[in-house]
Structure formats: structure tokens, C-alpha cells
Amino acid sequence: MKSLRDLGVGRQKSEGGARLAEPNEGSLKIMKKIEAVIQPFKLDEVKEALKSIGIDGMTISDVRGHGRQKGHKEIYRGQEYNVDLLPKVKVEMVVSESRCPEVLRTLATAARTGKIGDGKIFVYEVAEAIRIRNDDRGESAL
Ligand SMILES: Nc1ncnc2c1ncn2[C@@H]1O[C@H](COP(=O)(O)OP(=O)(O)OP(=O)(O)O)[C@@H](O)[C@H]1O
Ligand SMILES: [Mg+2]
């Protein structure tokens, strides 16, 4: 499997020669992407909780999905319909690895009602982040 360095992530020109500044130096620090699918009515509470611990950047989308109950049956005009995809909200954010546990705790606590369908959180490793305006890289770009 290719390493992050093979892919040119976090490369530094200091290897084998004079040390030259690289815009993405320092980006070998691991960043995590947290993707949470939550109940739409919990979005404001989740946003407030994340703001209170200093999380700035995030992406929100309206999505549809189902978990292991595969949606639920709904009655409409006396007919039973199988509503297999329910409206959910997806919250995505990239954070430093060191902040990840705190963000996960905060997010889950704010999104939890204890009932089925509360949602799910997935965590990924992120290879690079770039602030387009000034080419900040890695954690500096978050
Ligand atoms: N394995 C999965 N992969 C991708 N998305 C998922 C997965 N499981 C759940 N989701 C998304 O999360 C939403 C909420 O899932 P949900 O909370 O119902 O999960 P669950 O496993 O059924 O747990 P619960 O028993 O608490 O309902 C789904 O509507 C779907 O959008
Ligand atoms: Mg479910």
C-alpha cells in the first residue's frame, strides 16, 4: 500500500538537500474527517454544542437514508406505505486528531435522544487540507 509520502502528502524538500519551505509542511499530522448522520431536528443543538467547543468549519447537507430498521411504515390516506428512506442531516467536519475524541463526545451527546434513528458517526483519516485563499496546508487550513 502506498504511504502518504509516496503520494506527495506532507513532503519536505529537506530530505537529502537544503531545507526549503514547502507550503504543506507539517501536514503529516493526522487529521480526521467526522461524518455524522443525525435527526434533522437535532441540527441546531448539535451546531451550538460544536460552536461551544470552538469548532469552526463544517458542511451540512440534507440527505435521506435508513439504518437497520430500513425506514418505517407510514399510513397516508388509509393506505400503508413503506417509507424506506427518511430525511436526515449529514454533518461533515475535518478536525485535528487530537481534538477528535472531544468532538465525537460533544456531537453524540447533543444528537442523542436514546430512541432508534438517532443516527451514526463515521470517522476517516484525511490526507490533506488546503485553504484555497492562501494555500495554508494541513491543520493550519482547518
Ligand atoms: N451502515 C451505514 N452506512 C451508511 N449510512 C448509514 C449506515 N447506518 C445508518 N446510516 C445512516 O444513518 C441514518 C440513521 O441510522 P440509524 O440511527 O437508524 O442507525 P441504526 O443502525 O438503525 O441504529 P438505531 O437502531 O439506533 O436506529 C440512516 O438513515 C442512514 O442515513
Ligand atoms: Mg435505525
Tab-separated table of N, CA and C and ligand atoms in Angstrom:
chain	number	residue	atom	x	y	z
A	1	MET	N	0.844	-1.200	0.000
A	1	MET	CA	0.000	0.000	0.000
A	1	MET	C	0.878	1.248	0.000
A	2	LYS	N	0.486	2.259	-0.773
A	2	LYS	CA	1.273	3.488	-0.850
A	2	LYS	C	1.179	4.256	0.468
A	3	SER	N	2.299	4.822	0.900
A	3	SER	CA	2.270	5.644	2.098
A	3	SER	C	1.876	7.061	1.694
A	4	LEU	N	1.550	7.873	2.685
A	4	LEU	CA	1.179	9.265	2.396
A	4	LEU	C	2.332	9.979	1.707
A	5	ARG	N	3.578	9.614	2.109
A	5	ARG	CA	4.736	10.267	1.499
A	5	ARG	C	4.860	9.912	0.015
A	6	ASP	N	4.576	8.634	-0.340
A	6	ASP	CA	4.610	8.246	-1.753
A	6	ASP	C	3.654	9.105	-2.563
A	7	LEU	N	2.566	9.493	-1.924
A	7	LEU	CA	1.545	10.282	-2.620
A	7	LEU	C	1.892	11.773	-2.617
A	8	GLY	N	3.033	12.111	-2.023
A	8	GLY	CA	3.467	13.507	-2.019
A	8	GLY	C	2.821	14.320	-0.913
A	9	VAL	N	2.146	13.646	0.009
A	9	VAL	CA	1.490	14.368	1.090
A	9	VAL	C	2.517	14.680	2.174
A	10	GLY	N	2.593	15.926	2.567
A	10	GLY	CA	3.477	16.315	3.646
A	10	GLY	C	4.941	16.207	3.296
A	11	ARG	N	5.271	16.188	1.998
A	11	ARG	CA	6.678	16.034	1.621
A	11	ARG	C	7.453	17.290	2.004
A	12	GLN	N	8.701	17.082	2.336
A	12	GLN	CA	9.538	18.215	2.688
A	12	GLN	C	10.804	18.139	1.857
A	13	LYS	N	11.245	19.274	1.331
A	13	LYS	CA	12.412	19.265	0.452
A	13	LYS	C	13.724	19.125	1.214
A	14	SER	N	13.607	19.082	2.570
A	14	SER	CA	14.834	18.977	3.361
A	14	SER	C	15.501	17.618	3.172
A	15	GLU	N	14.739	16.615	2.712
A	15	GLU	CA	15.309	15.285	2.583
A	15	GLU	C	16.417	15.279	1.538
A	16	GLY	N	17.640	15.012	1.978
A	16	GLY	CA	18.762	14.888	1.054
A	16	GLY	C	19.231	16.209	0.477
A	17	GLY	N	18.914	17.318	1.052
A	17	GLY	CA	19.378	18.584	0.483
A	17	GLY	C	19.064	19.749	1.403
A	18	ALA	N	19.211	20.952	0.876
A	18	ALA	CA	18.937	22.147	1.662
A	18	ALA	C	17.458	22.196	2.005
A	19	ARG	N	17.183	22.705	3.189
A	19	ARG	CA	15.792	22.733	3.625
A	19	ARG	C	15.066	23.926	3.021
A	20	LEU	N	14.114	23.646	2.172
A	20	LEU	CA	13.326	24.715	1.563
A	20	LEU	C	11.912	24.666	2.126
A	21	ALA	N	11.346	25.821	2.330
A	21	ALA	CA	9.979	25.863	2.864
A	21	ALA	C	9.011	25.291	1.838
A	22	GLU	N	8.117	24.463	2.313
A	22	GLU	CA	7.071	23.891	1.462
A	22	GLU	C	5.739	24.302	2.044
A	23	PRO	N	4.806	24.710	1.231
A	23	PRO	CA	3.538	25.163	1.791
A	23	PRO	C	2.816	24.103	2.620
A	24	ASN	N	3.024	22.815	2.301
A	24	ASN	CA	2.273	21.781	3.026
A	24	ASN	C	3.083	21.120	4.127
A	25	GLU	N	4.206	21.718	4.507
A	25	GLU	CA	4.988	21.065	5.542
A	25	GLU	C	4.195	21.081	6.852
A	26	GLY	N	4.367	20.031	7.621
A	26	GLY	CA	3.603	19.917	8.859
A	26	GLY	C	2.303	19.170	8.659
A	27	SER	N	1.928	18.920	7.398
A	27	SER	CA	0.636	18.283	7.174
A	27	SER	C	0.688	16.769	7.393
A	28	LEU	N	1.845	16.242	7.819
A	28	LEU	CA	1.890	14.822	8.170
A	28	LEU	C	1.122	14.563	9.468
A	29	LYS	N	0.828	15.636	10.220
A	29	LYS	CA	-0.025	15.483	11.394
A	29	LYS	C	-1.363	14.963	10.921
A	30	ILE	N	-1.853	13.970	11.632
A	30	ILE	CA	-3.082	13.330	11.168
A	30	ILE	C	-4.295	14.219	11.436
A	31	MET	N	-5.136	14.312	10.425
A	31	MET	CA	-6.426	14.976	10.582
A	31	MET	C	-7.513	13.926	10.391
A	32	LYS	N	-8.646	14.168	11.002
A	32	LYS	CA	-9.765	13.222	10.900
A	32	LYS	C	-10.974	13.915	10.299
A	33	LYS	N	-11.679	13.184	9.466
A	33	LYS	CA	-12.963	13.684	8.993
A	33	LYS	C	-14.059	12.971	9.774
A	34	ILE	N	-14.916	13.758	10.378
A	34	ILE	CA	-16.045	13.206	11.124
A	34	ILE	C	-17.302	13.438	10.304
A	35	GLU	N	-17.993	12.355	10.004
A	35	GLU	CA	-19.225	12.452	9.224
A	35	GLU	C	-20.335	11.900	10.092
A	36	ALA	N	-21.298	12.736	10.411
A	36	ALA	CA	-22.396	12.294	11.272
A	36	ALA	C	-23.705	12.418	10.517
A	37	VAL	N	-24.526	11.372	10.590
A	37	VAL	CA	-25.883	11.443	10.044
A	37	VAL	C	-26.805	11.545	11.247
A	38	ILE	N	-27.534	12.659	11.332
A	38	ILE	CA	-28.327	12.914	12.543
A	38	ILE	C	-29.781	13.212	12.181
A	39	GLN	N	-30.625	13.268	13.209
A	39	GLN	CA	-32.017	13.666	13.017
A	39	GLN	C	-32.042	15.166	12.686
A	40	PRO	N	-32.793	15.554	11.654
A	40	PRO	CA	-32.805	16.970	11.258
A	40	PRO	C	-33.154	17.924	12.411
A	41	PHE	N	-34.078	17.526	13.292
A	41	PHE	CA	-34.485	18.457	14.370
A	41	PHE	C	-33.381	18.650	15.408
A	42	LYS	N	-32.318	17.870	15.329
A	42	LYS	CA	-31.206	17.997	16.269
A	42	LYS	C	-30.092	18.901	15.724
A	43	LEU	N	-30.253	19.385	14.514
A	43	LEU	CA	-29.142	20.123	13.895
A	43	LEU	C	-28.732	21.363	14.701
A	44	ASP	N	-29.708	22.183	15.116
A	44	ASP	CA	-29.362	23.417	15.834
A	44	ASP	C	-28.611	23.109	17.127
A	45	GLU	N	-29.107	22.108	17.854
A	45	GLU	CA	-28.465	21.733	19.121
A	45	GLU	C	-27.027	21.245	18.888
A	46	VAL	N	-26.848	20.448	17.835
A	46	VAL	CA	-25.519	19.927	17.512
A	46	VAL	C	-24.595	21.073	17.104
A	47	LYS	N	-25.099	21.984	16.272
A	47	LYS	CA	-24.278	23.129	15.828
A	47	LYS	C	-23.840	23.977	17.011
A	48	GLU	N	-24.767	24.258	17.931
A	48	GLU	CA	-24.457	25.068	19.113
A	48	GLU	C	-23.394	24.388	19.981
A	49	ALA	N	-23.561	23.075	20.174
A	49	ALA	CA	-22.618	22.326	21.015
A	49	ALA	C	-21.221	22.357	20.401
A	50	LEU	N	-21.151	22.215	19.075
A	50	LEU	CA	-19.841	22.224	18.410
A	50	LEU	C	-19.217	23.615	18.470
A	51	LYS	N	-20.070	24.643	18.311
A	51	LYS	CA	-19.577	26.020	18.404
A	51	LYS	C	-18.996	26.267	19.805
A	52	SER	N	-19.660	25.723	20.817
A	52	SER	CA	-19.237	25.979	22.197
A	52	SER	C	-17.874	25.363	22.505
A	53	ILE	N	-17.445	24.364	21.727
A	53	ILE	CA	-16.094	23.824	21.951
A	53	ILE	C	-15.106	24.338	20.891
A	54	GLY	N	-15.539	25.337	20.127
A	54	GLY	CA	-14.606	26.024	19.234
A	54	GLY	C	-14.406	25.398	17.874
A	55	ILE	N	-15.384	24.603	17.422
A	55	ILE	CA	-15.291	24.045	16.073
A	55	ILE	C	-15.847	25.072	15.089
A	56	ASP	N	-15.039	25.429	14.096
A	56	ASP	CA	-15.429	26.496	13.188
A	56	ASP	C	-16.029	25.984	11.879
A	57	GLY	N	-15.257	25.180	11.153
A	57	GLY	CA	-15.693	24.794	9.817
A	57	GLY	C	-16.523	23.526	9.807
A	58	MET	N	-17.607	23.542	9.050
A	58	MET	CA	-18.378	22.304	8.853
A	58	MET	C	-19.210	22.403	7.588
A	59	THR	N	-19.631	21.254	7.086
A	59	THR	CA	-20.500	21.188	5.920
A	59	THR	C	-21.760	20.429	6.304
A	60	ILE	N	-22.901	20.983	5.938
A	60	ILE	CA	-24.185	20.372	6.282
A	60	ILE	C	-24.933	20.031	4.994
A	61	SER	N	-25.488	18.835	4.908
A	61	SER	CA	-26.330	18.510	3.749
A	61	SER	C	-27.610	17.813	4.202
A	62	ASP	N	-28.651	18.031	3.421
A	62	ASP	CA	-29.888	17.271	3.619
A	62	ASP	C	-29.735	15.972	2.854
A	63	VAL	N	-29.948	14.869	3.540
A	63	VAL	CA	-29.795	13.564	2.891
A	63	VAL	C	-31.000	12.684	3.242
A	64	ARG	N	-31.091	11.532	2.638
A	64	ARG	CA	-32.093	10.545	3.012
A	64	ARG	C	-31.376	9.241	3.281
A	65	GLY	N	-31.891	8.471	4.215
A	65	GLY	CA	-31.214	7.206	4.490
A	65	GLY	C	-32.042	6.285	5.349
A	66	HIS	N	-31.531	5.101	5.548
A	66	HIS	CA	-32.128	4.229	6.557
A	66	HIS	C	-31.043	3.423	7.252
A	67	GLY	N	-31.333	3.030	8.469
A	67	GLY	CA	-30.440	2.171	9.233
A	67	GLY	C	-30.988	0.760	9.223
A	68	ARG	N	-30.827	0.063	10.334
A	68	ARG	CA	-31.188	-1.362	10.313
A	68	ARG	C	-32.691	-1.601	10.361
A	69	GLN	N	-33.482	-0.579	10.765
A	69	GLN	CA	-34.940	-0.776	10.710
A	69	GLN	C	-35.464	-0.572	9.289
A	70	LYS	N	-34.580	-0.163	8.404
A	70	LYS	CA	-34.929	0.087	6.994
A	70	LYS	C	-36.139	1.002	6.850
A	71	GLY	N	-36.080	2.155	7.532
A	71	GLY	CA	-37.211	3.081	7.465
A	71	GLY	C	-38.367	2.529	8.281
A	72	HIS	N	-39.527	3.076	8.071
A	72	HIS	CA	-40.686	2.562	8.818
A	72	HIS	C	-41.930	2.672	7.953
A	73	LYS	N	-42.979	2.019	8.423
A	73	LYS	CA	-44.219	2.066	7.636
A	73	LYS	C	-45.031	3.286	8.051
A	74	GLU	N	-45.600	3.974	7.087
A	74	GLU	CA	-46.431	5.140	7.374
A	74	GLU	C	-47.803	4.980	6.734
A	75	ILE	N	-48.802	5.486	7.447
A	75	ILE	CA	-50.161	5.450	6.897
A	75	ILE	C	-50.450	6.793	6.222
A	76	TYR	N	-50.890	6.779	4.964
A	76	TYR	CA	-51.260	8.012	4.271
A	76	TYR	C	-52.597	7.777	3.595
A	77	ARG	N	-53.631	8.533	4.004
A	77	ARG	CA	-54.991	8.365	3.477
A	77	ARG	C	-55.438	6.907	3.548
A	78	GLY	N	-55.213	6.331	4.745
A	78	GLY	CA	-55.715	4.973	4.982
A	78	GLY	C	-54.867	3.861	4.374
A	79	GLN	N	-53.907	4.233	3.563
A	79	GLN	CA	-53.043	3.230	2.918
A	79	GLN	C	-51.724	3.141	3.685
A	80	GLU	N	-51.206	1.957	3.791
A	80	GLU	CA	-49.911	1.814	4.445
A	80	GLU	C	-48.799	1.868	3.397
A	81	TYR	N	-47.901	2.801	3.575
A	81	TYR	CA	-46.773	2.917	2.640
A	81	TYR	C	-45.478	2.543	3.343
A	82	ASN	N	-44.608	1.953	2.625
A	82	ASN	CA	-43.300	1.655	3.191
A	82	ASN	C	-42.371	2.829	2.872
A	83	VAL	N	-42.111	3.644	3.868
A	83	VAL	CA	-41.223	4.789	3.669
A	83	VAL	C	-39.818	4.308	3.994
A	84	ASP	N	-39.065	3.945	2.986
A	84	ASP	CA	-37.803	3.294	3.317
A	84	ASP	C	-36.624	4.255	3.449
A	85	LEU	N	-36.785	5.482	2.995
A	85	LEU	CA	-35.707	6.461	3.160
A	85	LEU	C	-36.246	7.675	3.904
A	86	LEU	N	-35.683	7.919	5.086
A	86	LEU	CA	-36.163	9.022	5.916
A	86	LEU	C	-35.215	10.209	5.808
A	87	PRO	N	-35.758	11.433	5.927
A	87	PRO	CA	-34.890	12.617	5.864
A	87	PRO	C	-33.923	12.653	7.053
A	88	LYS	N	-32.675	12.902	6.757
A	88	LYS	CA	-31.642	13.031	7.790
A	88	LYS	C	-30.779	14.222	7.417
A	89	VAL	N	-29.938	14.657	8.334
A	89	VAL	CA	-28.973	15.713	8.042
A	89	VAL	C	-27.576	15.139	8.219
A	90	LYS	N	-26.716	15.423	7.238
A	90	LYS	CA	-25.327	14.967	7.345
A	90	LYS	C	-24.444	16.149	7.736
A	91	VAL	N	-23.652	15.948	8.767
A	91	VAL	CA	-22.714	16.973	9.246
A	91	VAL	C	-21.313	16.440	8.993
A	92	GLU	N	-20.509	17.209	8.255
A	92	GLU	CA	-19.135	16.770	7.985
A	92	GLU	C	-18.166	17.817	8.497
A	93	MET	N	-17.130	17.371	9.172
A	93	MET	CA	-16.085	18.317	9.564
A	93	MET	C	-14.747	17.612	9.652
A	94	VAL	N	-13.700	18.377	9.363
A	94	VAL	CA	-12.335	17.854	9.467
A	94	VAL	C	-11.686	18.548	10.657
A	95	VAL	N	-11.124	17.739	11.544
A	95	VAL	CA	-10.526	18.269	12.769
A	95	VAL	C	-9.159	17.615	12.985
A	96	SER	N	-8.353	18.231	13.855
A	96	SER	CA	-7.080	17.601	14.179
A	96	SER	C	-7.359	16.321	14.957
A	97	GLU	N	-6.446	15.367	14.834
A	97	GLU	CA	-6.638	14.081	15.520
A	97	GLU	C	-6.794	14.291	17.023
A	98	SER	N	-6.056	15.289	17.550
A	98	SER	CA	-6.090	15.483	18.999
A	98	SER	C	-7.461	15.975	19.480
A	99	ARG	N	-8.177	16.674	18.628
A	99	ARG	CA	-9.491	17.181	19.030
A	99	ARG	C	-10.617	16.168	18.779
A	100	CYS	N	-10.302	15.136	18.020
A	100	CYS	CA	-11.342	14.221	17.543
A	100	CYS	C	-12.192	13.598	18.673
A	101	PRO	N	-11.587	13.054	19.741
A	101	PRO	CA	-12.408	12.411	20.778
A	101	PRO	C	-13.408	13.378	21.411
A	102	GLU	N	-12.954	14.609	21.662
A	102	GLU	CA	-13.825	15.614	22.278
A	102	GLU	C	-14.996	15.962	21.344
A	103	VAL	N	-14.682	16.087	20.050
A	103	VAL	CA	-15.724	16.425	19.078
A	103	VAL	C	-16.748	15.287	18.994
A	104	LEU	N	-16.263	14.051	18.989
A	104	LEU	CA	-17.175	12.904	18.907
A	104	LEU	C	-18.110	12.858	20.118
A	105	ARG	N	-17.528	13.081	21.299
A	105	ARG	CA	-18.345	13.081	22.535
A	105	ARG	C	-19.411	14.163	22.484
A	106	THR	N	-18.984	15.361	22.111
A	106	THR	CA	-19.893	16.511	22.090
A	106	THR	C	-21.022	16.290	21.095
A	107	LEU	N	-20.631	15.817	19.915
A	107	LEU	CA	-21.604	15.594	18.852
A	107	LEU	C	-22.636	14.536	19.268
A	108	ALA	N	-22.145	13.418	19.758
A	108	ALA	CA	-23.044	12.317	20.107
A	108	ALA	C	-23.974	12.714	21.252
A	109	THR	N	-23.442	13.431	22.229
A	109	THR	CA	-24.274	13.840	23.371
A	109	THR	C	-25.391	14.772	22.902
A	110	ALA	N	-25.051	15.704	22.011
A	110	ALA	CA	-26.054	16.669	21.536
A	110	ALA	C	-27.085	16.013	20.627
A	111	ALA	N	-26.690	14.986	19.889
A	111	ALA	CA	-27.590	14.383	18.898
A	111	ALA	C	-28.446	13.259	19.489
A	112	ARG	N	-28.126	12.824	20.698
A	112	ARG	CA	-28.776	11.621	21.257
A	112	ARG	C	-30.126	11.925	21.910
A	113	THR	N	-31.133	11.122	21.534
A	113	THR	CA	-32.404	11.123	22.278
A	113	THR	C	-32.563	9.792	23.004
A	114	GLY	N	-31.844	8.776	22.524
A	114	GLY	CA	-31.968	7.435	23.097
A	114	GLY	C	-32.957	6.571	22.332
A	115	LYS	N	-33.586	7.167	21.300
A	115	LYS	CA	-34.554	6.392	20.501
A	115	LYS	C	-33.906	5.907	19.207
A	116	ILE	N	-34.534	4.927	18.564
A	116	ILE	CA	-33.999	4.443	17.295
A	116	ILE	C	-33.972	5.588	16.278
A	117	GLY	N	-32.992	5.528	15.394
A	117	GLY	CA	-32.892	6.542	14.351
A	117	GLY	C	-32.096	7.776	14.754
A	118	ASP	N	-31.473	7.756	15.927
A	118	ASP	CA	-30.672	8.908	16.375
A	118	ASP	C	-29.529	9.214	15.417
A	119	GLY	N	-29.059	8.205	14.698
A	119	GLY	CA	-28.037	8.462	13.686
A	119	GLY	C	-26.756	7.714	13.930
A	120	LYS	N	-25.747	8.117	13.186
A	120	LYS	CA	-24.499	7.366	13.184
A	120	LYS	C	-23.344	8.299	12.866
A	121	ILE	N	-22.182	7.943	13.376
A	121	ILE	CA	-20.992	8.756	13.139
A	121	ILE	C	-19.916	7.883	12.510
A	122	PHE	N	-19.309	8.373	11.443
A	122	PHE	CA	-18.194	7.679	10.800
A	122	PHE	C	-16.964	8.575	10.868
A	123	VAL	N	-15.793	7.971	11.069
A	123	VAL	CA	-14.549	8.738	11.190
A	123	VAL	C	-13.557	8.246	10.138
A	124	TYR	N	-12.962	9.170	9.404
A	124	TYR	CA	-11.994	8.839	8.355
A	124	TYR	C	-10.681	9.567	8.605
A	125	GLU	N	-9.601	9.046	8.040
A	125	GLU	CA	-8.349	9.790	8.041
A	125	GLU	C	-8.306	10.685	6.812
A	126	VAL	N	-7.744	11.860	6.987
A	126	VAL	CA	-7.701	12.849	5.902
A	126	VAL	C	-6.252	13.041	5.458
A	127	ALA	N	-6.003	12.970	4.149
A	127	ALA	CA	-4.638	13.075	3.634
A	127	ALA	C	-4.143	14.514	3.591
A	128	GLU	N	-5.016	15.452	3.289
A	128	GLU	CA	-4.558	16.831	3.152
A	128	GLU	C	-5.745	17.781	3.254
A	129	ALA	N	-5.462	19.005	3.686
A	129	ALA	CA	-6.454	20.079	3.677
A	129	ALA	C	-5.755	21.319	3.134
A	130	ILE	N	-6.423	22.073	2.319
A	130	ILE	CA	-5.825	23.263	1.684
A	130	ILE	C	-6.802	24.432	1.778
A	131	ARG	N	-6.355	25.539	2.378
A	131	ARG	CA	-7.183	26.755	2.331
A	131	ARG	C	-6.892	27.433	0.995
A	132	ILE	N	-7.892	27.517	0.145
A	132	ILE	CA	-7.683	27.972	-1.230
A	132	ILE	C	-7.137	29.402	-1.273
A	133	ARG	N	-7.640	30.260	-0.372
A	133	ARG	CA	-7.241	31.674	-0.428
A	133	ARG	C	-5.737	31.874	-0.337
A	134	ASN	N	-5.067	31.166	0.585
A	134	ASN	CA	-3.655	31.461	0.813
A	134	ASN	C	-2.754	30.223	0.800
A	135	ASP	N	-3.316	29.074	0.382
A	135	ASP	CA	-2.543	27.842	0.280
A	135	ASP	C	-2.085	27.294	1.636
A	136	ASP	N	-2.702	27.711	2.733
A	136	ASP	CA	-2.439	27.055	4.020
A	136	ASP	C	-2.670	25.563	3.849
A	137	ARG	N	-1.828	24.770	4.528
A	137	ARG	CA	-1.954	23.314	4.400
A	137	ARG	C	-2.126	22.659	5.763
A	138	GLY	N	-2.685	21.455	5.734
A	138	GLY	CA	-2.792	20.657	6.947
A	138	GLY	C	-3.649	21.335	8.004
A	139	GLU	N	-3.269	21.142	9.262
A	139	GLU	CA	-4.073	21.686	10.361
A	139	GLU	C	-4.242	23.195	10.266
A	140	SER	N	-3.256	23.885	9.682
A	140	SER	CA	-3.377	25.354	9.532
A	140	SER	C	-4.522	25.741	8.623
A	141	ALA	N	-4.963	24.794	7.804
A	141	ALA	CA	-6.036	25.103	6.855
A	141	ALA	C	-7.422	24.825	7.445
A	142	LEU	N	-7.486	24.296	8.668
A	142	LEU	CA	-8.802	23.908	9.205
A	142	LEU	C	-9.563	25.113	9.773
B	1	LIG	N1	-24.047	1.437	7.728
B	1	LIG	C1	-24.419	2.659	7.337
B	1	LIG	N2	-23.799	3.240	6.288
B	1	LIG	C2	-24.144	4.475	5.867
B	1	LIG	N3	-25.102	5.207	6.456
B	1	LIG	C3	-25.747	4.674	7.496
B	1	LIG	C4	-25.447	3.369	7.991
B	1	LIG	N4	-26.252	3.121	9.042
B	1	LIG	C5	-27.014	4.202	9.195
B	1	LIG	N5	-26.729	5.138	8.272
B	1	LIG	C6	-27.328	6.447	8.122
B	1	LIG	O1	-27.687	6.905	9.417
B	1	LIG	C7	-29.073	7.177	9.482
B	1	LIG	C8	-29.572	6.839	10.850
B	1	LIG	O2	-29.310	5.484	11.109
B	1	LIG	P1	-29.926	4.839	12.430
B	1	LIG	O3	-29.676	5.741	13.575
B	1	LIG	O4	-31.358	4.467	12.170
B	1	LIG	O5	-28.990	3.542	12.537
B	1	LIG	P2	-29.375	2.133	13.151
B	1	LIG	O6	-28.203	1.256	12.942
B	1	LIG	O7	-30.685	1.673	12.582
B	1	LIG	O8	-29.499	2.435	14.714
B	1	LIG	P3	-30.853	2.503	15.604
B	1	LIG	O9	-31.176	1.090	15.969
B	1	LIG	O10	-30.477	3.347	16.788
B	1	LIG	O11	-31.920	3.151	14.758
B	1	LIG	C9	-29.667	6.367	8.360
B	1	LIG	O12	-30.882	6.932	7.914
B	1	LIG	C10	-28.587	6.429	7.302
B	1	LIG	O13	-28.697	7.656	6.599
B	2	MG	MG	-32.411	2.824	12.775
